GROMACS .gro file of C-alpha atoms in nm:
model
  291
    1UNK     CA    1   1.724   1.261   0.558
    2UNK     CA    2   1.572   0.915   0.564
    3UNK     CA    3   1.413   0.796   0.885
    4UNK     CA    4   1.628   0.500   0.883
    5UNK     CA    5   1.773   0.525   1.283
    6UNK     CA    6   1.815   0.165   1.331
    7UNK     CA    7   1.913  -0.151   1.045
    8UNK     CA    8   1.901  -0.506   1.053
    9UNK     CA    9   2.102  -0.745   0.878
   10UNK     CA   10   1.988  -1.065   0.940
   11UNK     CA   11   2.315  -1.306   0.868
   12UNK     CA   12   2.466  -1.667   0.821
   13UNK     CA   13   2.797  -1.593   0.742
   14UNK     CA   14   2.782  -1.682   0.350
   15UNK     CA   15   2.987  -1.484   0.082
   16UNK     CA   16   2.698  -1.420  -0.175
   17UNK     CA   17   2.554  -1.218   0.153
   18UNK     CA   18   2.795  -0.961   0.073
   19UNK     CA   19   2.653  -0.705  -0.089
   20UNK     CA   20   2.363  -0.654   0.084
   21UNK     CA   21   2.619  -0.613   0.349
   22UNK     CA   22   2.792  -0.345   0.223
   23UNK     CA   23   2.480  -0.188   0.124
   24UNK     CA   24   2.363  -0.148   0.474
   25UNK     CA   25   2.681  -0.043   0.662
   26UNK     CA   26   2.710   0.228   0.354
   27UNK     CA   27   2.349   0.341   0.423
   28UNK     CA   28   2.446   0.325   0.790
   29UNK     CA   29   2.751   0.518   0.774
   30UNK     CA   30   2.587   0.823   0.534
   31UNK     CA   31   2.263   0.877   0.764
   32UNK     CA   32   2.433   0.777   1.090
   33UNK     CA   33   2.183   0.476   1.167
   34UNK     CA   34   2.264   0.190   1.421
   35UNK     CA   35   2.352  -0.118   1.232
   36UNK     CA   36   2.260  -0.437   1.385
   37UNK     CA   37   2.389  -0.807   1.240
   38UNK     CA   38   2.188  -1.101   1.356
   39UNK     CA   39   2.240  -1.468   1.330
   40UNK     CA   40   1.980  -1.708   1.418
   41UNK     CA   41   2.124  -2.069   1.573
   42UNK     CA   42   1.825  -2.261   1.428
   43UNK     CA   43   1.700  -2.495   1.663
   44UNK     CA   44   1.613  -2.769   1.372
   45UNK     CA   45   1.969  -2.846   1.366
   46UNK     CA   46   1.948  -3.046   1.689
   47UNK     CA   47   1.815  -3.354   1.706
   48UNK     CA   48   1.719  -3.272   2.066
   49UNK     CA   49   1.480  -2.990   2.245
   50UNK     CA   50   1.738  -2.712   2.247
   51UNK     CA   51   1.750  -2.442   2.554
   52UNK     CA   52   1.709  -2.105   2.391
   53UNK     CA   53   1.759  -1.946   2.746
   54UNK     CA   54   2.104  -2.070   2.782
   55UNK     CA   55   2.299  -2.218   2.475
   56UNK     CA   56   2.611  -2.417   2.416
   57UNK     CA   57   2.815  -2.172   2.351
   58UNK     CA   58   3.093  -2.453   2.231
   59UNK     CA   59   2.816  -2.558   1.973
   60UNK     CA   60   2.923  -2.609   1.661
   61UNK     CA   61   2.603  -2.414   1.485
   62UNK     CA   62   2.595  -2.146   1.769
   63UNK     CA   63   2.995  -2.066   1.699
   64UNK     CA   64   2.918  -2.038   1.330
   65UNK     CA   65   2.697  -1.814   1.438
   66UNK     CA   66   2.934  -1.598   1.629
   67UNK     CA   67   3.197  -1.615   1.296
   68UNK     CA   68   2.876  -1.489   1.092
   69UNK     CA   69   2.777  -1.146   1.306
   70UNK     CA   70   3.167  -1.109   1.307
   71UNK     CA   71   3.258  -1.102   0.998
   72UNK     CA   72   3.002  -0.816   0.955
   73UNK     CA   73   3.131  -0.615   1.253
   74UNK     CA   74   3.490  -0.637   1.114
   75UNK     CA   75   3.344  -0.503   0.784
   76UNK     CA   76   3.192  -0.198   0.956
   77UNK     CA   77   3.506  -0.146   1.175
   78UNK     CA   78   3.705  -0.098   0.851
   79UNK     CA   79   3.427   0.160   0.741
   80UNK     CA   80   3.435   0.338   1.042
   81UNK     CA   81   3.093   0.197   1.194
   82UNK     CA   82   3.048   0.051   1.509
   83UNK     CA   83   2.764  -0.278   1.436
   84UNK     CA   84   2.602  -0.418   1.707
   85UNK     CA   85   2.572  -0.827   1.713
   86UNK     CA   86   2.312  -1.048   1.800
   87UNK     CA   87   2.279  -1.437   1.807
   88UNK     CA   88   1.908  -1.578   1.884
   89UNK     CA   89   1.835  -1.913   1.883
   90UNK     CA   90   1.506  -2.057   1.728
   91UNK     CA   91   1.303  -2.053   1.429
   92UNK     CA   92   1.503  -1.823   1.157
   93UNK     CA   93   1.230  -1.714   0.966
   94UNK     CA   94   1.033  -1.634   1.327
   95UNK     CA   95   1.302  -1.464   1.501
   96UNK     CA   96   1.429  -1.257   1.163
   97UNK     CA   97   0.998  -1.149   1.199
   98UNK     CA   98   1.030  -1.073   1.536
   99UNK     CA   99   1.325  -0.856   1.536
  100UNK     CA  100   1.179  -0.681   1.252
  101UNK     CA  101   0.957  -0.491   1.502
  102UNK     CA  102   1.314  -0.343   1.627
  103UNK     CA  103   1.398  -0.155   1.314
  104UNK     CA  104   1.362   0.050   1.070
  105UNK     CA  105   1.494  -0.104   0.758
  106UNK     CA  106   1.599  -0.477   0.696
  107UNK     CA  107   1.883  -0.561   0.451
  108UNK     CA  108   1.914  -0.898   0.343
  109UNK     CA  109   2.079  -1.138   0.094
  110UNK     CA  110   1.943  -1.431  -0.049
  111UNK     CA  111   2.093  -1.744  -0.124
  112UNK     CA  112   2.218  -1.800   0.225
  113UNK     CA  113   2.214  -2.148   0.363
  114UNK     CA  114   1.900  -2.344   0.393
  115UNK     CA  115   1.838  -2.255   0.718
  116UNK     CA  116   1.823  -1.947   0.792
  117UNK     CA  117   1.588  -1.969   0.477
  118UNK     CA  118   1.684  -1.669   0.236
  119UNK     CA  119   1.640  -1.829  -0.055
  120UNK     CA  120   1.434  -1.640  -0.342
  121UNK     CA  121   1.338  -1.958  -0.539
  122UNK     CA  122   1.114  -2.059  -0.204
  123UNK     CA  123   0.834  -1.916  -0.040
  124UNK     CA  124   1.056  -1.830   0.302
  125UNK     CA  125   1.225  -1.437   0.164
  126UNK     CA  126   0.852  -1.405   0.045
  127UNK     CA  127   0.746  -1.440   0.400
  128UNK     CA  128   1.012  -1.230   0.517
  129UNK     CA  129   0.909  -0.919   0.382
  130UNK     CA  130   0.530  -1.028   0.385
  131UNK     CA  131   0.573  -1.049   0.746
  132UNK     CA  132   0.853  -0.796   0.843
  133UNK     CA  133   0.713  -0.520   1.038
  134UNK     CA  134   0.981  -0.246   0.829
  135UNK     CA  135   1.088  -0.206   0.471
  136UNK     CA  136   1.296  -0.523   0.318
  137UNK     CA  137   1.566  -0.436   0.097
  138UNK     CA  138   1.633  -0.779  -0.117
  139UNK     CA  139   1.993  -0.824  -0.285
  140UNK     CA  140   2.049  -1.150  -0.441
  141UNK     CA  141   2.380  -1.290  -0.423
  142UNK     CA  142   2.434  -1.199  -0.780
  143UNK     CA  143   2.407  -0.836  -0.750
  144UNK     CA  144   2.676  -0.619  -0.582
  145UNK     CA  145   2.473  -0.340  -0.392
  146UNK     CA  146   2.685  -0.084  -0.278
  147UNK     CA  147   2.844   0.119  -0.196
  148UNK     CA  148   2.739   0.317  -0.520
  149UNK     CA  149   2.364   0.396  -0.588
  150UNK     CA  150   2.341   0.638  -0.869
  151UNK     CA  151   1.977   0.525  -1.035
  152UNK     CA  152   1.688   0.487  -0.851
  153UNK     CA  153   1.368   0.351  -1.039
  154UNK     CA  154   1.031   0.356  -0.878
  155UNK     CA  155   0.714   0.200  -1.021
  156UNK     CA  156   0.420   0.364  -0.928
  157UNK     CA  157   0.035   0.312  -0.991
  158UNK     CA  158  -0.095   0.645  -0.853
  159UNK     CA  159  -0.263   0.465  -0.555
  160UNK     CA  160  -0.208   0.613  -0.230
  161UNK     CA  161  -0.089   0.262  -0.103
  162UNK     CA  162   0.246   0.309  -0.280
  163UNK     CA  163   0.311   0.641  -0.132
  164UNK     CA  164   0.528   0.552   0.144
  165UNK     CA  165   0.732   0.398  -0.133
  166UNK     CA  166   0.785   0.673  -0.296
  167UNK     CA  167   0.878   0.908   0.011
  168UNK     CA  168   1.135   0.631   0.045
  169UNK     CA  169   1.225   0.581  -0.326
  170UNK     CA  170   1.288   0.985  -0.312
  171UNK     CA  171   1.442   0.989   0.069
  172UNK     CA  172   1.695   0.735  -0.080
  173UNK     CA  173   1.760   0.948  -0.353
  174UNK     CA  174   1.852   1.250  -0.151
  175UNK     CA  175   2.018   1.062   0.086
  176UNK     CA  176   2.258   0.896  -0.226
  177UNK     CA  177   2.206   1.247  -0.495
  178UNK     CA  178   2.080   0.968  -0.742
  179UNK     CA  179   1.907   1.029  -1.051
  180UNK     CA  180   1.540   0.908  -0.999
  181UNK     CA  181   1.286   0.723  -1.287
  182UNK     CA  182   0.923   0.677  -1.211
  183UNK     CA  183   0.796   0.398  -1.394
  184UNK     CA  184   0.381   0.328  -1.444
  185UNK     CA  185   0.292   0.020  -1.696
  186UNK     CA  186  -0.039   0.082  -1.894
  187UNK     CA  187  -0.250  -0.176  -1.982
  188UNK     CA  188  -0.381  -0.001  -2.283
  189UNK     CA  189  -0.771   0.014  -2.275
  190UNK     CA  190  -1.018   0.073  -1.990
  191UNK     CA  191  -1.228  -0.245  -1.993
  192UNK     CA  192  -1.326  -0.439  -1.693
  193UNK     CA  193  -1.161  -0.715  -1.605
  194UNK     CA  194  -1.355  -1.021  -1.592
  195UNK     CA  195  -1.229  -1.172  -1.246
  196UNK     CA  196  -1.275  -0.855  -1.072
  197UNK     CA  197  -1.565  -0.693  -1.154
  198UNK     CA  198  -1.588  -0.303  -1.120
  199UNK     CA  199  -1.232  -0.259  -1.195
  200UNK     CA  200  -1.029  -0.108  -1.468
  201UNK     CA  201  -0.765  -0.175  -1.634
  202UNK     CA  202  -0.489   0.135  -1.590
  203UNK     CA  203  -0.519   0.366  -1.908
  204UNK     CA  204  -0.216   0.574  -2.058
  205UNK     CA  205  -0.376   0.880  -1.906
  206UNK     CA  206  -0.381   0.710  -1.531
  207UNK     CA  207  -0.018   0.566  -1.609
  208UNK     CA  208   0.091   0.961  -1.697
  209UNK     CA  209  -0.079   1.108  -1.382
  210UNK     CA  210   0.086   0.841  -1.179
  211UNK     CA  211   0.391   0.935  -1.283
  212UNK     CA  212   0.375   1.302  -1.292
  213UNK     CA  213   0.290   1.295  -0.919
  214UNK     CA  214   0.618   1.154  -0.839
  215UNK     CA  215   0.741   1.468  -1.066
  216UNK     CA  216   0.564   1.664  -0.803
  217UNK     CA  217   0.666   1.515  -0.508
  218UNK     CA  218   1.002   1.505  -0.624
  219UNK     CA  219   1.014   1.856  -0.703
  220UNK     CA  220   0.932   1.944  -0.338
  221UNK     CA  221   1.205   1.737  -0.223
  222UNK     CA  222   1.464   1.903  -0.477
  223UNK     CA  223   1.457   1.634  -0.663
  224UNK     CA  224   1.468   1.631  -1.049
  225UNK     CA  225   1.257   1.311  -1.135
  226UNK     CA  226   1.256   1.148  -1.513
  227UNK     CA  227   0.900   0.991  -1.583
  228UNK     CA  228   0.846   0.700  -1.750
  229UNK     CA  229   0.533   0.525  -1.941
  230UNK     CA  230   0.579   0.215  -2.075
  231UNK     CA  231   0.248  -0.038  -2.215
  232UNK     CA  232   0.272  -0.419  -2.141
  233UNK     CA  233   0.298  -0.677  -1.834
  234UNK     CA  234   0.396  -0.473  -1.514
  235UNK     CA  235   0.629  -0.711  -1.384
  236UNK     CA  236   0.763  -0.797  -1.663
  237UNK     CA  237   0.769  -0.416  -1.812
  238UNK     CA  238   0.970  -0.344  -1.410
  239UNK     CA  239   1.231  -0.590  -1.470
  240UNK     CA  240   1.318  -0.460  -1.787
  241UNK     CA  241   1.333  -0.092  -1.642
  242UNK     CA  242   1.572  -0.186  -1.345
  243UNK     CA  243   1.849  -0.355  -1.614
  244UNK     CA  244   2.115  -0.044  -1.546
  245UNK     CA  245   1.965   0.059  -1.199
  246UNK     CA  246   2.124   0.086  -0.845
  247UNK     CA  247   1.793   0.006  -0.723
  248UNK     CA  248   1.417  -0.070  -0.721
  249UNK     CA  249   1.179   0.110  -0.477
  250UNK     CA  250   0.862  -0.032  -0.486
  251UNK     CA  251   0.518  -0.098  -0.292
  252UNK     CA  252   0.308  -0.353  -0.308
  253UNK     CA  253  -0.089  -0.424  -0.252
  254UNK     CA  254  -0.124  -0.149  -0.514
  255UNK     CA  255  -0.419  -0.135  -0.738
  256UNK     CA  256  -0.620  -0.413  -0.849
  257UNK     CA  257  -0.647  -0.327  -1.258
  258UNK     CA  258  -0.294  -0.294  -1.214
  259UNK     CA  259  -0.219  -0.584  -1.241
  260UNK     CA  260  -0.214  -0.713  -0.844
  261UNK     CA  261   0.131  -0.489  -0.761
  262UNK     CA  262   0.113  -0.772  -0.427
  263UNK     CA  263   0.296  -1.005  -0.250
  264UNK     CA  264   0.280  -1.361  -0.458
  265UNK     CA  265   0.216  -1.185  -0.845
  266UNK     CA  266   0.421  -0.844  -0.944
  267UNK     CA  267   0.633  -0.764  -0.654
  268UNK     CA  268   0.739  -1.117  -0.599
  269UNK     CA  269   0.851  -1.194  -0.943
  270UNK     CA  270   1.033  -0.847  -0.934
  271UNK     CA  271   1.224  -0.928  -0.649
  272UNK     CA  272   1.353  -1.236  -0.786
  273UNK     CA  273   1.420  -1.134  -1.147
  274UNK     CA  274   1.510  -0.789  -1.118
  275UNK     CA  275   1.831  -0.644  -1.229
  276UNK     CA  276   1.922  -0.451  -0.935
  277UNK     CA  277   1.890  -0.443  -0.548
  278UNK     CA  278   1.483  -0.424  -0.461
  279UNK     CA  279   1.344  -0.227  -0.145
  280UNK     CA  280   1.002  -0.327  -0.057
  281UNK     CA  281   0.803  -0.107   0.159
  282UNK     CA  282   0.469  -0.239   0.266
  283UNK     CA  283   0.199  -0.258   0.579
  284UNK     CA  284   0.300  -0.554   0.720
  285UNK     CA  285   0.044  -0.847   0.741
  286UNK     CA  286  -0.027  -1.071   1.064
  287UNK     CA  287   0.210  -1.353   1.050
  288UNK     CA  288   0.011  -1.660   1.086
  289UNK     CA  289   0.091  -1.933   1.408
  290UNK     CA  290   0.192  -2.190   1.179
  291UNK     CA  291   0.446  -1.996   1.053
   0.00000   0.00000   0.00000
């Protein structure tokens, strides 16, 4: 089963947040994880130093706050799961960080209000699963997610870095019984590339052997995996693969040549054009103090 025991939705109450919603309590409900909903009160709402110790509870922001985590517990009564609720007041993109080292997997929608800072088209959901110390599932508002998840695609360079992607990618999978496509992009040639010397670019033969060890691993697992080599831009060559998917398993910090599958290039424009829900599982960086 997946090693998801605990899952955080971080929460401010909007509709579009929906679907990632019902993505998690589903996920919850199957493998049996505690389901957490948290709501940060963001202290930049006050035009005066704010007591995170001991809030207002007759605060405007902090009762929207309370109708936010609420909303998602009456969702998971109705599906049978008890959610936990949380409401911490500070810096939303800090505390979301912080709690992070609490779970196992984050859910999250974007295009929530401005501040609690889930917005795609800014730099904030970037941080988020930069930052996040677990795997950051990512459904825009636009996207239903759940409770179905029939087609799982994973991209996959060969690298050992996107590994624990793939153990998820294929977890999720068994977890759902979804039909599985492993996806490597080829460049084409095997030429160095100018700006980083020593490096190749990722041949057809390196794009196959990517993919067929995802055959491999999949076969261990019992699951029947559908490989996939395509030839052009790899972000571009992804969000063209996940049009008809349930969802998009991917790591990132992958191999140079391939095209820098990292945070700010590949899996950033993934996550905000792709066609379907996108899990990101990475090694979390050190969030900077001036975050």
């Amino acid at each position: 089963m997946i090693p998801y025991k605990k899952i955080l939705i971080p929460t401010d109450g909007r509709s579009d947040a929906q679907g990632a919603i019902v993505f998690a309590l589903t996920l919850g409900k199957i493998t049996g994880a505690e389901v957490t909903a948290i709501c940060v009160n963001d202290v930049s709402n006050y035009a005066i130093p704010w007591n995170t110790s001991s809030p207002d509870l007759n605060e405007p922001h902090y009762q929207a706050c309370e109708k936010a985590v609420k909303t998602v517990a009456d969702r998971g009564e109705l599906m049978g799961i008890n959610v936990r609720t949380e409401i911490v007041t500070g810096i939303p993109l800090q505390e979301i960080i912080k709690a992070s080292k609490k779970y196992d997997l984050m859910v999250m929608g974007t295009a929530g209000r401005a501040g609690v800072s889930l917005m795609l088209l800014g730099s904030v959901a970037q941080k988020v699963i930069r930052f996040a110390s677990c795997p950051v599932l990512v459904i825009r508002g636009d996207q239903q997610g759940g409770p179905a998840c029939n087609r799982i695609l994973i991209p996959t360079d060969g690298t050992a870095i996107t590994r624990p992607a793939i153990m998820h990618g294929l977890e999720m999978a068994r977890t759902f019984n979804a039909e599985v496509t492993a996806l490597s992009v080829s460049s084409g040639r095997s030429i160095p590339i100018p700006l980083h010397r020593n490096v190749t670019q990722f041949t057809p033969d390196a794009a196959r052997n990517a993919v067929d060890s995802v055959v491999d691993m999949g076969r261990e697992l019992g699951i029947k995996v559908n490989p996939t080599v395509t030839m052009g831009s790899v972000a571009n060559e992804i969000i063209l693969a996940s049009a008809g998917q349930d969802l998009l398993v991917m790591g990132t910090n992958g191999r140079t040549g391939y095209e820098y599958l990292r945070l700010g290039s590949v899996a950033e424009k993934t996550v905000r054009h792709a066609r379907c829900p996108v899990l990101v599982v990475r090694k979390p960086e050190t969030m900077p103090p001036e975050i």
